[in-house]
Structures are given as structure tokens and as C-alpha cells.
Amino acid sequence: GTTWFMSESSSPPKKLRKTDNNSTNSLIREKLNGSNNEKMAVDQPKVADDAIDESLYSRQLYVLGEEAMKKMSKSSVLIAGLGPTGVEAAKNIILGGVKKVTLWDNAPASWLDLGAQFYLSESDVKSSKNRAAASLASLKELNPYVNVELLETEELTDAALADHNVLLVTDTIKLTNQSEEALLALGE
């Protein structure tokens, strides 16, 4: 990496000197630039209830249009299955700016998940932590304007389905132990 230092010269403007050392010099650079190494606080956007924060979602507005973004911003999504496909979908949906995302999974983290489910760790596998519970904190950090929550039930209930206008099923192995008809009934 590249590190920049302020020169010893006292004449304005201060010059920056490029170095190739990336050890403690980056901390010195941050101190010189006034950084205190704290996480940035993000305030809620000050926009009307039906307006879209253009500074935050400018790319989505350009691609999808204002009407589609308004619909998305009111959507409540239930994601069933937080394996590799589910966590990627959750990440993209949360970054897209929906109103609420609920995560549900009844499978524990496994060694096979570690190859592609990027929010799981070895300790999650060793403790047999639920994949949705293990991913929750990292997914919440992606977009502070989206309410991300965990549904902690063994089965998907009708009440949980009724609270959401979008159901995304990504991992059906543990979802329906009965039959294909039970899986198809979820879409009704």
C-alpha cells in the first residue's frame, strides 16, 4: 500500500510525500488528517415518507425509476434460507433499500456453508449456530435505513408470511420435509 506523510516544511500549502511503507505510518496519516478511528454515525435521511433519498439511492433511481423505488421502499421481504444464495440475495435486497427484511432459517451453519456464505465463521459451525442468526449482525450493518430482523421459529408460520409482501425461498431442503405440494402452498 501507499502511505502519505506531511512534509516538515512550514510553508503553506503543506506537501505530501509518498512512501511505500504501510505499517504504523497509516495511523500517523490518519492522525494528521484528523481521524479519531471511530465509526461514522449515520443519521436517518430527512425526506418525506413517500420520497426517496436521491443522494443514497441515486443509482437505483436511475436504473429502476422513481415508481419502482417507491414500491421497493415500502416492501417487506421474508428470506427463507440463509445459505450462499440466500445471503447474497439478502445483501442485495438490503442494499437496494426495502423497508424491512426478515431472515429465517432452520438449518445450523455447516462446513459446506463456509465456502460461499461469507458472513459465517468457523466458530458458527463449531457451535451449530443458526445461519440466519449468525448472519444477522453483518447484514444489519449494510444499510442502517432498512429494518433487518430475525424470525426465530422452527417452521414458517402463516402469521409470519402474512406480515410480508414478498417471500424469497432460497433453501428448500430444510424448509419442507413433507412434499412438493407443501412448498408450492407457500406461494399461495
PDB file of C-alpha atoms in Angstrom:
ATOM      1  CA  GLY A   1       0.000   0.000   0.000  1.00  0.00           C
ATOM      2  CA  THR A   2       0.921   3.632  -0.252  1.00  0.00           C
ATOM      3  CA  THR A   3       1.296   5.951   2.710  1.00  0.00           C
ATOM      4  CA  TRP A   4       1.399   9.746   2.586  1.00  0.00           C
ATOM      5  CA  PHE A   5       3.276  11.974   5.061  1.00  0.00           C
ATOM      6  CA  MET A   6       3.125  15.669   5.677  1.00  0.00           C
ATOM      7  CA  SER A   7       6.438  17.295   4.845  1.00  0.00           C
ATOM      8  CA  GLU A   8       8.454  19.093   7.504  1.00  0.00           C
ATOM      9  CA  SER A   9       8.203  22.344   5.566  1.00  0.00           C
ATOM     10  CA  SER A  10       6.265  25.056   7.385  1.00  0.00           C
ATOM     11  CA  SER A  11       5.333  26.967   4.249  1.00  0.00           C
ATOM     12  CA  PRO A  12       1.720  26.570   3.079  1.00  0.00           C
ATOM     13  CA  PRO A  13       0.367  24.660   1.326  1.00  0.00           C
ATOM     14  CA  LYS A  14       1.700  21.585   3.064  1.00  0.00           C
ATOM     15  CA  LYS A  15       3.105  18.998   0.708  1.00  0.00           C
ATOM     16  CA  LEU A  16       2.510  15.287   0.901  1.00  0.00           C
ATOM     17  CA  ARG A  17       5.321  12.800   0.440  1.00  0.00           C
ATOM     18  CA  LYS A  18       4.567   9.356  -0.947  1.00  0.00           C
ATOM     19  CA  THR A  19       6.135   6.294   0.706  1.00  0.00           C
ATOM     20  CA  ASP A  20       5.704   2.561   0.251  1.00  0.00           C
ATOM     21  CA  ASN A  21       5.701   1.700   3.953  1.00  0.00           C
ATOM     22  CA  ASN A  22       2.267   0.522   5.134  1.00  0.00           C
ATOM     23  CA  SER A  23       2.916  -0.244   8.818  1.00  0.00           C
ATOM     24  CA  THR A  24       2.196   2.280  11.564  1.00  0.00           C
ATOM     25  CA  ASN A  25       2.533   5.121   9.081  1.00  0.00           C
ATOM     26  CA  SER A  26      -1.134   4.801   8.148  1.00  0.00           C
ATOM     27  CA  LEU A  27      -2.056   5.602  11.752  1.00  0.00           C
ATOM     28  CA  ILE A  28       0.174   8.678  11.631  1.00  0.00           C
ATOM     29  CA  ARG A  29      -1.504   9.737   8.385  1.00  0.00           C
ATOM     30  CA  GLU A  30      -4.936   9.317   9.929  1.00  0.00           C
ATOM     31  CA  LYS A  31      -3.928  11.411  12.957  1.00  0.00           C
ATOM     32  CA  LEU A  32      -2.554  14.152  10.688  1.00  0.00           C
ATOM     33  CA  ASN A  33      -5.797  14.146   8.742  1.00  0.00           C
ATOM     34  CA  GLY A  34      -7.800  14.483  11.960  1.00  0.00           C
ATOM     35  CA  SER A  35      -9.199  10.960  12.117  1.00  0.00           C
ATOM     36  CA  ASN A  36     -10.028   9.555  15.513  1.00  0.00           C
ATOM     37  CA  ASN A  37     -10.616   5.992  14.207  1.00  0.00           C
ATOM     38  CA  GLU A  38     -14.271   5.984  15.289  1.00  0.00           C
ATOM     39  CA  LYS A  39     -17.106   4.650  13.168  1.00  0.00           C
ATOM     40  CA  MET A  40     -19.061   7.307  11.366  1.00  0.00           C
ATOM     41  CA  ALA A  41     -22.526   7.972  12.796  1.00  0.00           C
ATOM     42  CA  VAL A  42     -25.266   7.886  10.186  1.00  0.00           C
ATOM     43  CA  ASP A  43     -28.406   9.944  10.731  1.00  0.00           C
ATOM     44  CA  GLN A  44     -31.729   8.916   9.263  1.00  0.00           C
ATOM     45  CA  PRO A  45     -32.431  10.736   5.995  1.00  0.00           C
ATOM     46  CA  LYS A  46     -34.700  13.762   6.264  1.00  0.00           C
ATOM     47  CA  VAL A  47     -37.108  13.068   3.418  1.00  0.00           C
ATOM     48  CA  ALA A  48     -40.882  12.853   3.250  1.00  0.00           C
ATOM     49  CA  ASP A  49     -42.488   9.461   3.880  1.00  0.00           C
ATOM     50  CA  ASP A  50     -43.155   8.796   0.204  1.00  0.00           C
ATOM     51  CA  ALA A  51     -39.983  10.462  -1.134  1.00  0.00           C
ATOM     52  CA  ILE A  52     -36.796   8.594  -1.988  1.00  0.00           C
ATOM     53  CA  ASP A  53     -33.442   9.817  -0.669  1.00  0.00           C
ATOM     54  CA  GLU A  54     -31.810  10.620  -4.016  1.00  0.00           C
ATOM     55  CA  SER A  55     -28.333  11.014  -2.531  1.00  0.00           C
ATOM     56  CA  LEU A  56     -28.446   7.491  -1.122  1.00  0.00           C
ATOM     57  CA  TYR A  57     -30.286   5.641  -3.883  1.00  0.00           C
ATOM     58  CA  SER A  58     -29.275   7.580  -7.000  1.00  0.00           C
ATOM     59  CA  ARG A  59     -28.120   4.503  -8.913  1.00  0.00           C
ATOM     60  CA  GLN A  60     -31.280   2.534  -8.189  1.00  0.00           C
ATOM     61  CA  LEU A  61     -33.420   5.533  -9.165  1.00  0.00           C
ATOM     62  CA  TYR A  62     -31.562   5.825 -12.464  1.00  0.00           C
ATOM     63  CA  VAL A  63     -31.933   2.130 -13.316  1.00  0.00           C
ATOM     64  CA  LEU A  64     -35.333   1.297 -11.832  1.00  0.00           C
ATOM     65  CA  GLY A  65     -37.159   4.614 -11.894  1.00  0.00           C
ATOM     66  CA  GLU A  66     -38.962   6.517  -9.166  1.00  0.00           C
ATOM     67  CA  GLU A  67     -42.164   4.436  -9.121  1.00  0.00           C
ATOM     68  CA  ALA A  68     -40.295   1.147  -8.735  1.00  0.00           C
ATOM     69  CA  MET A  69     -38.134   2.638  -5.963  1.00  0.00           C
ATOM     70  CA  LYS A  70     -41.250   3.858  -4.123  1.00  0.00           C
ATOM     71  CA  LYS A  71     -42.686   0.341  -4.276  1.00  0.00           C
ATOM     72  CA  MET A  72     -39.387  -1.139  -3.090  1.00  0.00           C
ATOM     73  CA  SER A  73     -39.128   1.300  -0.198  1.00  0.00           C
ATOM     74  CA  LYS A  74     -42.487   0.054   1.089  1.00  0.00           C
ATOM     75  CA  SER A  75     -41.710  -3.651   0.632  1.00  0.00           C
ATOM     76  CA  SER A  76     -41.361  -6.130   3.440  1.00  0.00           C
ATOM     77  CA  VAL A  77     -39.295  -9.183   2.411  1.00  0.00           C
ATOM     78  CA  LEU A  78     -39.072 -12.544   4.175  1.00  0.00           C
ATOM     79  CA  ILE A  79     -35.991 -14.504   3.107  1.00  0.00           C
ATOM     80  CA  ALA A  80     -36.229 -18.222   3.878  1.00  0.00           C
ATOM     81  CA  GLY A  81     -32.834 -19.884   3.775  1.00  0.00           C
ATOM     82  CA  LEU A  82     -29.548 -18.119   4.505  1.00  0.00           C
ATOM     83  CA  GLY A  83     -27.192 -20.395   2.643  1.00  0.00           C
ATOM     84  CA  PRO A  84     -24.915 -18.962  -0.064  1.00  0.00           C
ATOM     85  CA  THR A  85     -27.758 -17.918  -2.378  1.00  0.00           C
ATOM     86  CA  GLY A  86     -29.911 -16.547   0.430  1.00  0.00           C
ATOM     87  CA  VAL A  87     -27.191 -14.395   1.972  1.00  0.00           C
ATOM     88  CA  GLU A  88     -26.264 -12.926  -1.423  1.00  0.00           C
ATOM     89  CA  ALA A  89     -29.912 -12.138  -2.108  1.00  0.00           C
ATOM     90  CA  ALA A  90     -30.310 -10.636   1.387  1.00  0.00           C
ATOM     91  CA  LYS A  91     -27.264  -8.426   0.858  1.00  0.00           C
ATOM     92  CA  ASN A  92     -28.560  -7.098  -2.459  1.00  0.00           C
ATOM     93  CA  ILE A  93     -32.113  -6.565  -1.195  1.00  0.00           C
ATOM     94  CA  ILE A  94     -30.902  -4.701   1.905  1.00  0.00           C
ATOM     95  CA  LEU A  95     -28.582  -2.503  -0.141  1.00  0.00           C
ATOM     96  CA  GLY A  96     -31.466  -1.882  -2.554  1.00  0.00           C
ATOM     97  CA  GLY A  97     -33.423  -0.050   0.117  1.00  0.00           C
ATOM     98  CA  VAL A  98     -36.552  -2.009   1.004  1.00  0.00           C
ATOM     99  CA  LYS A  99     -38.475  -1.140   4.168  1.00  0.00           C
ATOM    100  CA  LYS A 100     -37.928  -4.398   6.068  1.00  0.00           C
ATOM    101  CA  VAL A 101     -36.095  -7.704   5.638  1.00  0.00           C
ATOM    102  CA  THR A 102     -36.815 -10.672   7.882  1.00  0.00           C
ATOM    103  CA  LEU A 103     -34.328 -13.543   7.905  1.00  0.00           C
ATOM    104  CA  TRP A 104     -35.431 -17.111   8.604  1.00  0.00           C
ATOM    105  CA  ASP A 105     -33.537 -20.369   8.509  1.00  0.00           C
ATOM    106  CA  ASN A 106     -33.897 -23.582  10.444  1.00  0.00           C
ATOM    107  CA  ALA A 107     -30.513 -25.009   9.467  1.00  0.00           C
ATOM    108  CA  PRO A 108     -27.332 -24.689  11.504  1.00  0.00           C
ATOM    109  CA  ALA A 109     -24.120 -23.419   9.931  1.00  0.00           C
ATOM    110  CA  SER A 110     -22.144 -26.252   8.343  1.00  0.00           C
ATOM    111  CA  TRP A 111     -18.647 -26.719   6.999  1.00  0.00           C
ATOM    112  CA  LEU A 112     -20.034 -26.722   3.444  1.00  0.00           C
ATOM    113  CA  ASP A 113     -21.533 -23.254   4.024  1.00  0.00           C
ATOM    114  CA  LEU A 114     -18.128 -21.724   4.764  1.00  0.00           C
ATOM    115  CA  GLY A 115     -17.102 -21.985   1.126  1.00  0.00           C
ATOM    116  CA  ALA A 116     -19.678 -19.476  -0.080  1.00  0.00           C
ATOM    117  CA  GLN A 117     -21.702 -17.994   2.795  1.00  0.00           C
ATOM    118  CA  PHE A 118     -19.399 -15.076   3.548  1.00  0.00           C
ATOM    119  CA  TYR A 119     -20.940 -13.994   6.879  1.00  0.00           C
ATOM    120  CA  LEU A 120     -20.388 -17.329   8.621  1.00  0.00           C
ATOM    121  CA  SER A 121     -17.306 -18.200  10.621  1.00  0.00           C
ATOM    122  CA  GLU A 122     -15.668 -21.372  11.841  1.00  0.00           C
ATOM    123  CA  SER A 123     -16.978 -20.666  15.347  1.00  0.00           C
ATOM    124  CA  ASP A 124     -20.551 -20.519  13.980  1.00  0.00           C
ATOM    125  CA  VAL A 125     -20.085 -24.012  12.552  1.00  0.00           C
ATOM    126  CA  LYS A 126     -18.482 -25.398  15.719  1.00  0.00           C
ATOM    127  CA  SER A 127     -21.339 -24.034  17.853  1.00  0.00           C
ATOM    128  CA  SER A 128     -24.015 -25.126  15.314  1.00  0.00           C
ATOM    129  CA  LYS A 129     -25.345 -21.580  15.227  1.00  0.00           C
ATOM    130  CA  ASN A 130     -28.382 -20.922  13.085  1.00  0.00           C
ATOM    131  CA  ARG A 131     -27.299 -19.475   9.704  1.00  0.00           C
ATOM    132  CA  ALA A 132     -29.780 -16.583   9.848  1.00  0.00           C
ATOM    133  CA  ALA A 133     -28.810 -15.683  13.426  1.00  0.00           C
ATOM    134  CA  ALA A 134     -25.107 -15.832  12.542  1.00  0.00           C
ATOM    135  CA  SER A 135     -25.595 -13.516   9.548  1.00  0.00           C
ATOM    136  CA  LEU A 136     -27.942 -11.001  11.190  1.00  0.00           C
ATOM    137  CA  ALA A 137     -25.430  -8.509  12.644  1.00  0.00           C
ATOM    138  CA  SER A 138     -23.385  -8.253   9.442  1.00  0.00           C
ATOM    139  CA  LEU A 139     -26.460  -7.833   7.265  1.00  0.00           C
ATOM    140  CA  LYS A 140     -27.857  -5.123   9.570  1.00  0.00           C
ATOM    141  CA  GLU A 141     -24.660  -3.094   9.097  1.00  0.00           C
ATOM    142  CA  LEU A 142     -25.123  -2.901   5.321  1.00  0.00           C
ATOM    143  CA  ASN A 143     -27.903  -0.305   5.340  1.00  0.00           C
ATOM    144  CA  PRO A 144     -28.977   1.458   8.544  1.00  0.00           C
ATOM    145  CA  TYR A 145     -32.207   2.613   6.842  1.00  0.00           C
ATOM    146  CA  VAL A 146     -33.528  -0.941   6.372  1.00  0.00           C
ATOM    147  CA  ASN A 147     -35.083  -2.753   9.322  1.00  0.00           C
ATOM    148  CA  VAL A 148     -33.393  -6.182   9.360  1.00  0.00           C
ATOM    149  CA  GLU A 149     -34.773  -8.686  11.830  1.00  0.00           C
ATOM    150  CA  LEU A 150     -34.658 -12.372  12.669  1.00  0.00           C
ATOM    151  CA  LEU A 151     -37.613 -14.766  12.724  1.00  0.00           C
ATOM    152  CA  GLU A 152     -36.761 -17.355  15.361  1.00  0.00           C
ATOM    153  CA  THR A 153     -39.227 -20.167  14.713  1.00  0.00           C
ATOM    154  CA  GLU A 154     -38.645 -23.748  13.639  1.00  0.00           C
ATOM    155  CA  GLU A 155     -41.314 -23.512  10.918  1.00  0.00           C
ATOM    156  CA  LEU A 156     -42.566 -20.652   8.771  1.00  0.00           C
ATOM    157  CA  THR A 157     -45.933 -19.643  10.182  1.00  0.00           C
ATOM    158  CA  ASP A 158     -48.923 -18.200   8.336  1.00  0.00           C
ATOM    159  CA  ALA A 159     -48.660 -15.105  10.560  1.00  0.00           C
ATOM    160  CA  ALA A 160     -45.048 -14.551   9.504  1.00  0.00           C
ATOM    161  CA  LEU A 161     -45.967 -14.930   5.843  1.00  0.00           C
ATOM    162  CA  ALA A 162     -48.895 -12.513   6.215  1.00  0.00           C
ATOM    163  CA  ASP A 163     -46.576  -9.803   7.639  1.00  0.00           C
ATOM    164  CA  HIS A 164     -44.575  -9.661   4.381  1.00  0.00           C
ATOM    165  CA  ASN A 165     -45.497  -8.850   0.813  1.00  0.00           C
ATOM    166  CA  VAL A 166     -42.501 -10.704  -0.698  1.00  0.00           C
ATOM    167  CA  LEU A 167     -41.338 -14.244   0.142  1.00  0.00           C
ATOM    168  CA  LEU A 168     -37.971 -15.381  -1.196  1.00  0.00           C
ATOM    169  CA  VAL A 169     -37.303 -19.093  -0.717  1.00  0.00           C
ATOM    170  CA  THR A 170     -33.694 -19.998  -1.401  1.00  0.00           C
ATOM    171  CA  ASP A 171     -33.093 -23.221   0.517  1.00  0.00           C
ATOM    172  CA  THR A 172     -35.885 -25.762   0.387  1.00  0.00           C
ATOM    173  CA  ILE A 173     -34.081 -28.800   1.829  1.00  0.00           C
ATOM    174  CA  LYS A 174     -34.934 -27.963   5.449  1.00  0.00           C
ATOM    175  CA  LEU A 175     -37.966 -25.816   4.601  1.00  0.00           C
ATOM    176  CA  THR A 176     -40.420 -28.535   3.609  1.00  0.00           C
ATOM    177  CA  ASN A 177     -39.786 -32.024   4.839  1.00  0.00           C
ATOM    178  CA  GLN A 178     -43.213 -33.141   3.621  1.00  0.00           C
ATOM    179  CA  SER A 179     -43.651 -32.720  -0.134  1.00  0.00           C
ATOM    180  CA  GLU A 180     -43.512 -30.525  -3.178  1.00  0.00           C
ATOM    181  CA  GLU A 181     -47.155 -29.563  -2.538  1.00  0.00           C
ATOM    182  CA  ALA A 182     -46.190 -28.034   0.828  1.00  0.00           C
ATOM    183  CA  LEU A 183     -43.536 -25.908  -0.879  1.00  0.00           C
ATOM    184  CA  LEU A 184     -45.945 -24.775  -3.610  1.00  0.00           C
ATOM    185  CA  ALA A 185     -48.544 -23.869  -0.969  1.00  0.00           C
ATOM    186  CA  LEU A 186     -46.177 -21.204   0.378  1.00  0.00           C
ATOM    187  CA  GLY A 187     -46.636 -19.243  -2.834  1.00  0.00           C
ATOM    188  CA  GLU A 188     -50.422 -19.018  -2.482  1.00  0.00           C
TER     189      GLU A 188
END
